[in-house]
Amino acid sequence: MGFLANLFSSKKSGKKPPIANRPKPQVKRELVKKEVATHELKLGMTVIELDRPWTDLPVMFQELTISKKEEITLLQQYCQNVFIDYESFKLHQEEQIKALRKNIRYKHKVRKAETVSKDIKQELPKAKKAFDKSNKHIHEVMSQVQKDGSIDIDSSKQIVSECVASILNEPSAMFWMTKIKDQDEYTAEHCLRVGILAIAFGRHLQLTKQDLELLGLCGMLHDVGKMKIPNSILNKEGPLTDEEFEIVKEHTVLGYVFLSEHGGIAEQVCTAAYNHHESLVGDGYPRKLDAAYLSLFDRIIAIVDSYDAMTSDRCYRKGMSADKATSILYKETKHRYDEYLVKEFIKMVGVYPVGSFVQLNNGFFAIVLSANPDSKLNPVVEIIADANQTPLKRKIAVDLSKGKKYQGVELKISKSVSDNELEIDMNHFIQEHIAA
């Protein structure tokens, strides 16, 4: 008896049809209410209950799916706390992130492969000028935050715009600038580097120029709250006590409060300061938020902030090499960091990031000038010191993908070298290249 005959026979006899042919029952989604403060409201949230009667508000219905910032402002005027349909919001956020990733993958697919055709030296003077101007400005910002003054947000936006222009023209030049570090000025320069790296990462993700400028501002201002933490704790050389660490963690809240009360600063920038130490599984600080509350900008700043912190010297430890830092980021995916974004960040910085130091198989030391897209393990480098770290009078640029030999041995990279292993004044080094 064939399949159709069997099916007809089962219907005639009153037997139920095979499971595969039965219509799937409609599963009703469970309503999960979650209380949030009105300053935490986001677009896409559905408000289902207030801390006062709905009739107190000038709205038509006793439920509101937020689609405009004006609706958030209205709720903040009347309420301190509201209840949202949490599962609905979570699904909304997940769909937004998925759509963004799909768009990024598509743009990467259709974009022609980038070549190293541009001369980095042409962009270096512009990048250095933008960096020096930004460095001076970020120190002024930090000084104003420390004394609870007013920051020049328009100047901040202009400076970020100049950094965006340089990175869009030739990102390698600005990567060099992130190697200029002063341990005694860590917080200010860290903010500047995070801003630059965030813009470069956003460029890699094919974000719009407007988003790059907003993302750069998120990076530049993400740690302003640290200026409210006592220096005796912030610059302590030994390990922090539990009580001291709790005080340090307050910098996220203090930064958010300062930025949000300042005026003229986009909510995404304020939120990045608040959320850059949260994790995807809800065990971060200060609020133990889960992934649904973390925007794309929050997730990007979390990754870039950690990367720069790990590769920089601190008062209590030396910085690590770039490859070790990216390895740690990858191990923390699905827990603290967004896995997709970490993988894309590693693709951007590469195995040997531009501006990083390496040691060759002949013992000599070199700096990475640019990447070879088709040969990631063999970038273009400039040999700067011998095996004893004695600077070379004449520095030699070598494309390792061309199989160049030295004393009969084909040159290859032996290992990555952290910034502190070589006594190189990057500021002086860059000036030499500009003058050459």
CSV table of C-alpha atoms in Angstrom, one decimal:
chain,number,residue,atom,x,y,z
A,1,MET,CA,0.0,0.0,0.0
A,2,GLY,CA,1.5,3.4,-1.0
A,3,PHE,CA,1.9,6.5,1.1
A,4,LEU,CA,-1.3,8.2,-0.2
A,5,ALA,CA,-3.3,5.1,0.4
A,6,ASN,CA,-2.0,4.7,3.9
A,7,LEU,CA,-2.8,8.4,4.6
A,8,PHE,CA,-6.3,8.0,3.2
A,9,SER,CA,-6.8,4.8,5.2
A,10,SER,CA,-5.7,6.5,8.4
A,11,LYS,CA,-8.2,9.3,8.0
A,12,LYS,CA,-11.0,6.9,7.1
A,13,SER,CA,-10.4,4.8,10.1
A,14,GLY,CA,-10.1,7.7,12.5
A,15,LYS,CA,-6.3,7.2,13.0
A,16,LYS,CA,-4.1,10.3,13.4
A,17,PRO,CA,-2.0,11.1,10.3
A,18,PRO,CA,1.8,10.7,10.6
A,19,ILE,CA,3.5,13.2,12.9
A,20,ALA,CA,5.3,14.8,9.9
A,21,ASN,CA,2.0,15.7,8.3
A,22,ARG,CA,0.3,17.2,11.4
A,23,PRO,CA,0.1,21.0,11.6
A,24,LYS,CA,2.4,22.4,14.3
A,25,PRO,CA,0.6,23.8,17.3
A,26,GLN,CA,1.0,27.5,17.9
A,27,VAL,CA,3.2,28.1,20.9
A,28,LYS,CA,2.1,31.2,22.8
A,29,ARG,CA,5.1,33.3,23.9
A,30,GLU,CA,5.4,33.7,27.6
A,31,LEU,CA,5.2,37.3,28.8
A,32,VAL,CA,8.2,38.2,30.9
A,33,LYS,CA,8.0,41.5,32.7
A,34,LYS,CA,11.1,43.4,33.7
A,35,GLU,CA,11.4,46.6,35.6
A,36,VAL,CA,13.7,49.2,34.3
A,37,ALA,CA,14.5,52.8,35.2
A,38,THR,CA,13.2,55.3,32.5
A,39,HIS,CA,16.8,56.5,31.8
A,40,GLU,CA,17.5,52.9,30.6
A,41,LEU,CA,14.7,52.8,28.0
A,42,LYS,CA,15.7,52.1,24.5
A,43,LEU,CA,14.1,52.1,21.1
A,44,GLY,CA,12.3,48.8,20.5
A,45,MET,CA,11.2,48.2,24.1
A,46,THR,CA,7.5,47.6,24.7
A,47,VAL,CA,6.3,49.3,27.9
A,48,ILE,CA,3.4,47.3,29.4
A,49,GLU,CA,3.1,48.8,32.9
A,50,LEU,CA,4.0,52.1,34.6
A,51,ASP,CA,4.7,53.1,38.2
A,52,ARG,CA,1.5,55.2,37.9
A,53,PRO,CA,-1.8,54.9,36.2
A,54,TRP,CA,-1.7,55.0,32.3
A,55,THR,CA,-4.4,57.7,32.5
A,56,ASP,CA,-1.8,60.1,33.9
A,57,LEU,CA,0.0,60.1,30.6
A,58,PRO,CA,-1.1,61.7,27.3
A,59,VAL,CA,-1.1,58.4,25.4
A,60,MET,CA,-4.0,56.6,23.7
A,61,PHE,CA,-3.2,53.0,24.7
A,62,GLN,CA,-2.1,51.2,27.8
A,63,GLU,CA,0.9,49.7,26.1
A,64,LEU,CA,3.7,51.5,24.1
A,65,THR,CA,6.3,50.1,21.8
A,66,ILE,CA,9.0,52.8,21.7
A,67,SER,CA,9.8,53.9,18.1
A,68,LYS,CA,10.9,57.5,18.7
A,69,LYS,CA,13.2,59.2,21.2
A,70,GLU,CA,10.4,61.6,22.0
A,71,GLU,CA,8.4,58.7,23.5
A,72,ILE,CA,11.4,58.0,25.9
A,73,THR,CA,11.5,61.7,26.9
A,74,LEU,CA,7.7,61.6,27.6
A,75,LEU,CA,8.0,58.5,29.8
A,76,GLN,CA,10.9,60.1,31.7
A,77,GLN,CA,8.8,63.2,32.4
A,78,TYR,CA,6.1,61.2,34.1
A,79,CYS,CA,7.8,58.0,35.5
A,80,GLN,CA,10.9,56.9,37.3
A,81,ASN,CA,10.4,53.2,36.5
A,82,VAL,CA,8.4,51.1,34.0
A,83,PHE,CA,7.9,47.5,33.2
A,84,ILE,CA,8.8,46.2,29.7
A,85,ASP,CA,8.0,43.1,27.7
A,86,TYR,CA,11.5,41.7,28.1
A,87,GLU,CA,11.4,38.7,25.8
A,88,SER,CA,10.0,40.9,23.0
A,89,PHE,CA,12.8,43.4,23.4
A,90,LYS,CA,15.4,40.7,23.5
A,91,LEU,CA,14.2,39.3,20.2
A,92,HIS,CA,14.1,42.8,18.7
A,93,GLN,CA,17.8,43.4,19.7
A,94,GLU,CA,18.9,40.0,18.4
A,95,GLU,CA,17.2,40.7,15.0
A,96,GLN,CA,19.0,44.0,14.8
A,97,ILE,CA,22.4,42.5,15.5
A,98,LYS,CA,21.8,39.7,13.0
A,99,ALA,CA,20.7,42.2,10.3
A,100,LEU,CA,23.8,44.3,11.0
A,101,ARG,CA,26.1,41.3,10.7
A,102,LYS,CA,24.4,40.2,7.5
A,103,ASN,CA,24.9,43.7,6.0
A,104,ILE,CA,28.6,43.7,7.1
A,105,ARG,CA,29.2,40.3,5.5
A,106,TYR,CA,27.6,41.4,2.3
A,107,LYS,CA,29.7,44.6,2.1
A,108,HIS,CA,32.9,42.6,2.7
A,109,LYS,CA,32.0,40.2,0.0
A,110,VAL,CA,31.3,42.8,-2.7
A,111,ARG,CA,34.2,45.1,-1.6
A,112,LYS,CA,37.3,44.7,-3.8
A,113,ALA,CA,40.3,43.4,-1.9
A,114,GLU,CA,42.3,46.3,-0.4
A,115,THR,CA,45.9,46.6,-1.6
A,116,VAL,CA,48.9,48.3,0.1
A,117,SER,CA,49.2,50.7,-2.8
A,118,LYS,CA,49.1,53.9,-0.8
A,119,ASP,CA,52.3,55.2,0.6
A,120,ILE,CA,51.9,55.4,4.3
A,121,LYS,CA,54.4,58.3,4.4
A,122,GLN,CA,52.0,60.5,2.5
A,123,GLU,CA,49.5,60.2,5.3
A,124,LEU,CA,51.9,60.2,8.3
A,125,PRO,CA,52.2,64.0,8.6
A,126,LYS,CA,48.4,64.4,8.5
A,127,ALA,CA,47.9,61.6,11.0
A,128,LYS,CA,50.5,63.0,13.3
A,129,LYS,CA,49.0,66.4,13.2
A,130,ALA,CA,45.5,65.0,14.0
A,131,PHE,CA,47.0,62.8,16.8
A,132,ASP,CA,48.9,65.6,18.5
A,133,LYS,CA,45.8,67.9,18.4
A,134,SER,CA,43.7,65.0,19.7
A,135,ASN,CA,46.2,64.2,22.5
A,136,LYS,CA,46.2,67.8,23.7
A,137,HIS,CA,42.4,68.0,23.6
A,138,ILE,CA,41.9,64.7,25.5
A,139,HIS,CA,44.2,65.9,28.3
A,140,GLU,CA,42.1,69.1,28.6
A,141,VAL,CA,38.9,67.0,28.7
A,142,MET,CA,40.3,64.9,31.5
A,143,SER,CA,41.4,67.9,33.4
A,144,GLN,CA,37.9,69.4,33.1
A,145,VAL,CA,36.2,66.2,34.2
A,146,GLN,CA,38.5,65.9,37.2
A,147,LYS,CA,37.4,69.4,38.5
A,148,ASP,CA,33.8,68.8,37.4
A,149,GLY,CA,34.0,71.5,34.8
A,150,SER,CA,32.5,71.7,31.3
A,151,ILE,CA,34.1,69.9,28.3
A,152,ASP,CA,34.2,71.4,24.8
A,153,ILE,CA,32.1,68.6,23.1
A,154,ASP,CA,32.1,70.5,19.8
A,155,SER,CA,35.9,70.4,19.7
A,156,SER,CA,35.8,66.7,20.6
A,157,LYS,CA,33.5,66.0,17.6
A,158,GLN,CA,35.8,68.0,15.3
A,159,ILE,CA,38.9,66.2,16.5
A,160,VAL,CA,37.2,62.8,16.0
A,161,SER,CA,36.1,63.9,12.6
A,162,GLU,CA,39.7,64.6,11.6
A,163,CYS,CA,40.8,61.2,12.9
A,164,VAL,CA,38.0,59.5,10.9
A,165,ALA,CA,39.2,61.4,7.7
A,166,SER,CA,42.8,60.1,8.2
A,167,ILE,CA,41.7,56.5,8.9
A,168,LEU,CA,39.4,56.5,5.9
A,169,ASN,CA,42.3,57.7,3.8
A,170,GLU,CA,45.0,55.4,5.1
A,171,PRO,CA,44.4,53.5,8.4
A,172,SER,CA,48.0,52.3,8.8
A,173,ALA,CA,49.2,55.8,9.6
A,174,MET,CA,46.9,56.2,12.6
A,175,PHE,CA,47.8,52.7,13.8
A,176,TRP,CA,51.3,53.9,14.2
A,177,MET,CA,50.1,56.7,16.4
A,178,THR,CA,48.5,54.3,18.8
A,179,LYS,CA,52.1,53.1,19.6
A,180,ILE,CA,52.9,56.5,21.2
A,181,LYS,CA,52.5,55.7,24.8
A,182,ASP,CA,53.3,57.4,28.1
A,183,GLN,CA,52.7,55.3,31.2
A,184,ASP,CA,52.3,58.4,33.4
A,185,GLU,CA,49.5,59.7,31.2
A,186,TYR,CA,47.7,56.3,30.8
A,187,THR,CA,44.1,57.2,31.2
A,188,ALA,CA,44.0,60.1,28.8
A,189,GLU,CA,46.1,58.4,26.1
A,190,HIS,CA,44.3,55.2,26.6
A,191,CYS,CA,41.0,57.0,25.8
A,192,LEU,CA,42.6,58.5,22.6
A,193,ARG,CA,43.9,55.1,21.5
A,194,VAL,CA,40.6,53.4,22.1
A,195,GLY,CA,38.9,56.1,20.0
A,196,ILE,CA,41.3,55.6,17.1
A,197,LEU,CA,41.2,51.8,17.2
A,198,ALA,CA,37.4,51.9,17.5
A,199,ILE,CA,37.2,54.1,14.3
A,200,ALA,CA,39.6,51.7,12.5
A,201,PHE,CA,37.5,48.7,13.6
A,202,GLY,CA,34.3,50.5,12.5
A,203,ARG,CA,35.9,51.2,9.1
A,204,HIS,CA,36.7,47.4,8.8
A,205,LEU,CA,33.0,46.7,9.7
A,206,GLN,CA,31.9,49.1,6.9
A,207,LEU,CA,30.0,51.4,9.2
A,208,THR,CA,28.9,54.8,7.8
A,209,LYS,CA,31.1,57.9,8.3
A,210,GLN,CA,28.4,59.3,10.7
A,211,ASP,CA,28.6,56.1,12.8
A,212,LEU,CA,32.4,56.2,12.7
A,213,GLU,CA,32.4,59.7,14.2
A,214,LEU,CA,29.9,58.6,16.9
A,215,LEU,CA,31.9,55.4,17.6
A,216,GLY,CA,35.2,57.5,17.9
A,217,LEU,CA,33.5,59.8,20.4
A,218,CYS,CA,32.4,56.7,22.4
A,219,GLY,CA,36.0,55.5,22.5
A,220,MET,CA,37.5,58.9,23.4
A,221,LEU,CA,35.1,59.5,26.3
A,222,HIS,CA,34.5,55.9,27.6
A,223,ASP,CA,36.8,56.2,30.6
A,224,VAL,CA,36.2,59.8,31.7
A,225,GLY,CA,34.8,58.5,35.0
A,226,LYS,CA,38.3,57.3,36.0
A,227,MET,CA,39.1,61.0,36.6
A,228,LYS,CA,36.7,60.8,39.6
A,229,ILE,CA,38.7,57.9,41.2
A,230,PRO,CA,41.5,58.8,43.7
A,231,ASN,CA,44.9,58.6,42.1
A,232,SER,CA,46.2,56.6,45.0
A,233,ILE,CA,43.9,53.7,43.9
A,234,LEU,CA,44.1,54.3,40.1
A,235,ASN,CA,47.9,54.3,40.0
A,236,LYS,CA,48.5,51.8,42.8
A,237,GLU,CA,51.5,49.6,41.8
A,238,GLY,CA,50.4,46.5,43.8
A,239,PRO,CA,47.2,44.5,43.6
A,240,LEU,CA,44.0,46.2,44.6
A,241,THR,CA,42.0,45.2,47.7
A,242,ASP,CA,38.4,44.1,47.2
A,243,GLU,CA,37.3,47.4,48.6
A,244,GLU,CA,39.6,49.4,46.2
A,245,PHE,CA,38.4,47.4,43.2
A,246,GLU,CA,34.8,48.2,44.1
A,247,ILE,CA,35.8,51.9,44.0
A,248,VAL,CA,37.5,51.5,40.6
A,249,LYS,CA,34.3,49.9,39.2
A,250,GLU,CA,32.4,53.0,40.0
A,251,HIS,CA,34.1,54.8,37.1
A,252,THR,CA,31.5,53.4,34.8
A,253,VAL,CA,28.7,55.0,36.7
A,254,LEU,CA,30.5,58.2,37.4
A,255,GLY,CA,31.4,58.5,33.7
A,256,TYR,CA,27.8,57.9,32.6
A,257,VAL,CA,26.4,60.5,35.1
A,258,PHE,CA,29.0,63.2,34.0
A,259,LEU,CA,28.3,62.7,30.3
A,260,SER,CA,24.5,62.4,30.5
A,261,GLU,CA,24.2,65.5,32.7
A,262,HIS,CA,26.6,67.5,30.6
A,263,GLY,CA,24.3,68.0,27.7
A,264,GLY,CA,24.9,67.8,24.0
A,265,ILE,CA,26.4,64.3,24.1
A,266,ALA,CA,24.7,61.5,22.3
A,267,GLU,CA,23.1,58.7,24.4
A,268,GLN,CA,25.3,56.0,22.7
A,269,VAL,CA,28.4,57.8,24.0
A,270,CYS,CA,27.0,58.0,27.6
A,271,THR,CA,25.9,54.3,27.4
A,272,ALA,CA,29.3,53.2,26.2
A,273,ALA,CA,30.9,54.7,29.3
A,274,TYR,CA,28.3,52.9,31.4
A,275,ASN,CA,28.5,49.5,29.7
A,276,HIS,CA,32.0,48.8,28.5
A,277,HIS,CA,32.7,46.5,31.4
A,278,GLU,CA,29.5,44.5,31.1
A,279,SER,CA,29.6,40.9,29.7
A,280,LEU,CA,27.4,38.9,27.4
A,281,VAL,CA,26.3,36.5,30.2
A,282,GLY,CA,25.4,39.1,32.7
A,283,ASP,CA,28.3,38.9,35.2
A,284,GLY,CA,30.0,42.2,34.3
A,285,TYR,CA,29.8,45.5,36.1
A,286,PRO,CA,28.3,47.8,37.2
A,287,ARG,CA,24.7,46.5,36.5
A,288,LYS,CA,25.3,42.8,35.5
A,289,LEU,CA,23.4,43.5,32.2
A,290,ASP,CA,22.8,40.6,29.8
A,291,ALA,CA,23.5,40.8,26.1
A,292,ALA,CA,20.1,42.2,25.1
A,293,TYR,CA,21.0,45.5,26.6
A,294,LEU,CA,24.4,45.9,25.0
A,295,SER,CA,24.4,47.8,21.7
A,296,LEU,CA,26.9,47.4,18.9
A,297,PHE,CA,28.9,50.3,20.1
A,298,ASP,CA,29.0,48.9,23.7
A,299,ARG,CA,30.3,45.6,22.3
A,300,ILE,CA,32.9,47.3,20.1
A,301,ILE,CA,34.3,49.5,22.9
A,302,ALA,CA,34.5,46.6,25.3
A,303,ILE,CA,36.8,44.7,22.9
A,304,VAL,CA,39.0,47.7,21.9
A,305,ASP,CA,39.3,48.9,25.5
A,306,SER,CA,40.5,45.5,26.7
A,307,TYR,CA,42.9,45.1,23.7
A,308,ASP,CA,44.6,48.4,24.4
A,309,ALA,CA,44.7,47.8,28.1
A,310,MET,CA,46.4,44.4,27.7
A,311,THR,CA,49.0,45.7,25.2
A,312,SER,CA,49.9,48.8,27.2
A,313,ASP,CA,52.3,49.1,30.2
A,314,ARG,CA,50.5,49.8,33.5
A,315,CYS,CA,51.9,50.8,36.8
A,316,TYR,CA,51.3,47.3,38.1
A,317,ARG,CA,52.4,45.2,35.1
A,318,LYS,CA,54.0,45.3,31.6
A,319,GLY,CA,52.0,45.2,28.4
A,320,MET,CA,51.8,42.0,26.4
A,321,SER,CA,52.3,41.4,22.7
A,322,ALA,CA,49.4,41.9,20.3
A,323,ASP,CA,49.1,38.2,19.4
A,324,LYS,CA,48.8,37.2,23.1
A,325,ALA,CA,46.1,39.9,23.7
A,326,THR,CA,44.0,38.8,20.7
A,327,SER,CA,44.3,35.2,21.9
A,328,ILE,CA,42.9,36.2,25.3
A,329,LEU,CA,40.0,38.1,23.6
A,330,TYR,CA,39.2,35.0,21.5
A,331,LYS,CA,39.1,32.7,24.6
A,332,GLU,CA,36.6,35.1,26.2
A,333,THR,CA,34.2,35.0,23.3
A,334,LYS,CA,30.6,33.8,24.1
A,335,HIS,CA,31.3,34.9,27.7
A,336,ARG,CA,32.4,38.5,27.9
A,337,TYR,CA,32.8,39.5,24.3
A,338,ASP,CA,30.7,39.2,21.1
A,339,GLU,CA,32.3,36.2,19.2
A,340,TYR,CA,31.5,37.6,15.7
A,341,LEU,CA,33.0,41.0,16.5
A,342,VAL,CA,36.1,39.5,18.2
A,343,LYS,CA,36.8,37.4,15.0
A,344,GLU,CA,36.4,40.5,12.9
A,345,PHE,CA,38.7,42.5,15.2
A,346,ILE,CA,41.4,39.9,14.9
A,347,LYS,CA,41.0,40.0,11.1
A,348,MET,CA,41.5,43.7,11.2
A,349,VAL,CA,44.6,43.9,13.4
A,350,GLY,CA,46.0,40.8,11.7
A,351,VAL,CA,48.6,38.3,13.0
A,352,TYR,CA,51.2,41.1,13.1
A,353,PRO,CA,49.4,44.5,13.5
A,354,VAL,CA,50.7,47.6,11.8
A,355,GLY,CA,53.1,49.4,14.1
A,356,SER,CA,53.9,46.3,16.2
A,357,PHE,CA,57.4,45.0,16.8
A,358,VAL,CA,58.7,41.6,15.7
A,359,GLN,CA,62.0,39.7,15.8
A,360,LEU,CA,63.2,38.1,12.6
A,361,ASN,CA,64.8,34.7,12.3
A,362,ASN,CA,68.3,36.3,12.1
A,363,GLY,CA,67.8,38.0,15.5
A,364,PHE,CA,67.2,41.5,14.1
A,365,PHE,CA,64.2,43.6,15.2
A,366,ALA,CA,61.7,45.2,12.9
A,367,ILE,CA,58.5,47.2,12.9
A,368,VAL,CA,55.5,46.2,10.8
A,369,LEU,CA,54.8,48.8,8.1
A,370,SER,CA,51.8,47.2,6.4
A,371,ALA,CA,50.1,43.9,5.9
A,372,ASN,CA,50.1,41.7,2.9
A,373,PRO,CA,46.4,40.6,2.4
A,374,ASP,CA,47.5,37.4,0.5
A,375,SER,CA,50.3,36.5,2.9
A,376,LYS,CA,49.3,37.4,6.4
A,377,LEU,CA,52.3,35.9,8.0
A,378,ASN,CA,54.7,37.9,5.8
A,379,PRO,CA,54.0,41.6,6.2
A,380,VAL,CA,56.1,44.5,5.0
A,381,VAL,CA,58.5,45.4,7.8
A,382,GLU,CA,61.3,47.9,8.4
A,383,ILE,CA,64.4,46.5,10.1
A,384,ILE,CA,65.3,48.9,12.8
A,385,ALA,CA,67.8,47.2,15.2
A,386,ASP,CA,70.3,44.4,15.3
A,387,ALA,CA,70.1,41.3,17.6
A,388,ASN,CA,71.6,43.4,20.4
A,389,GLN,CA,68.9,46.0,20.0
A,390,THR,CA,71.5,48.5,18.6
A,391,PRO,CA,69.6,50.9,16.3
A,392,LEU,CA,70.6,50.6,12.6
A,393,LYS,CA,71.9,53.8,11.1
A,394,ARG,CA,70.2,52.9,7.8
A,395,LYS,CA,66.8,51.3,8.3
A,396,ILE,CA,65.8,48.7,5.7
A,397,ALA,CA,62.3,48.1,4.4
A,398,VAL,CA,61.6,44.5,3.5
A,399,ASP,CA,58.5,42.8,2.0
A,400,LEU,CA,58.8,39.4,3.7
A,401,SER,CA,56.4,37.9,1.1
A,402,LYS,CA,59.0,38.3,-1.6
A,403,GLY,CA,61.4,35.8,-0.1
A,404,LYS,CA,64.2,38.3,0.7
A,405,LYS,CA,67.4,36.7,2.0
A,406,TYR,CA,70.0,38.0,4.5
A,407,GLN,CA,73.4,36.2,4.4
A,408,GLY,CA,71.8,33.3,2.5
A,409,VAL,CA,68.8,32.9,4.9
A,410,GLU,CA,65.3,33.8,3.8
A,411,LEU,CA,63.9,36.3,6.3
A,412,LYS,CA,60.9,35.3,8.3
A,413,ILE,CA,59.3,36.5,11.5
A,414,SER,CA,60.4,34.5,14.5
A,415,LYS,CA,58.1,36.1,17.1
A,416,SER,CA,56.0,39.1,18.2
A,417,VAL,CA,57.7,41.5,20.6
A,418,SER,CA,55.8,43.7,23.1
A,419,ASP,CA,56.3,47.4,23.0
A,420,ASN,CA,58.3,47.4,26.3
A,421,GLU,CA,60.9,44.9,25.0
A,422,LEU,CA,62.4,47.5,22.7
A,423,GLU,CA,63.7,50.9,23.8
A,424,ILE,CA,62.2,52.8,20.9
A,425,ASP,CA,60.9,56.3,21.2
A,426,MET,CA,57.9,56.0,18.8
A,427,ASN,CA,57.3,59.7,18.7
A,428,HIS,CA,60.9,60.3,17.6
A,429,PHE,CA,60.7,57.3,15.2
A,430,ILE,CA,57.6,58.7,13.5
A,431,GLN,CA,59.1,62.2,13.2
A,432,GLU,CA,62.1,60.7,11.4
A,433,HIS,CA,59.8,59.0,8.9
A,434,ILE,CA,57.9,62.2,8.3
A,435,ALA,CA,61.2,64.1,7.8
A,436,ALA,CA,62.7,61.5,5.5
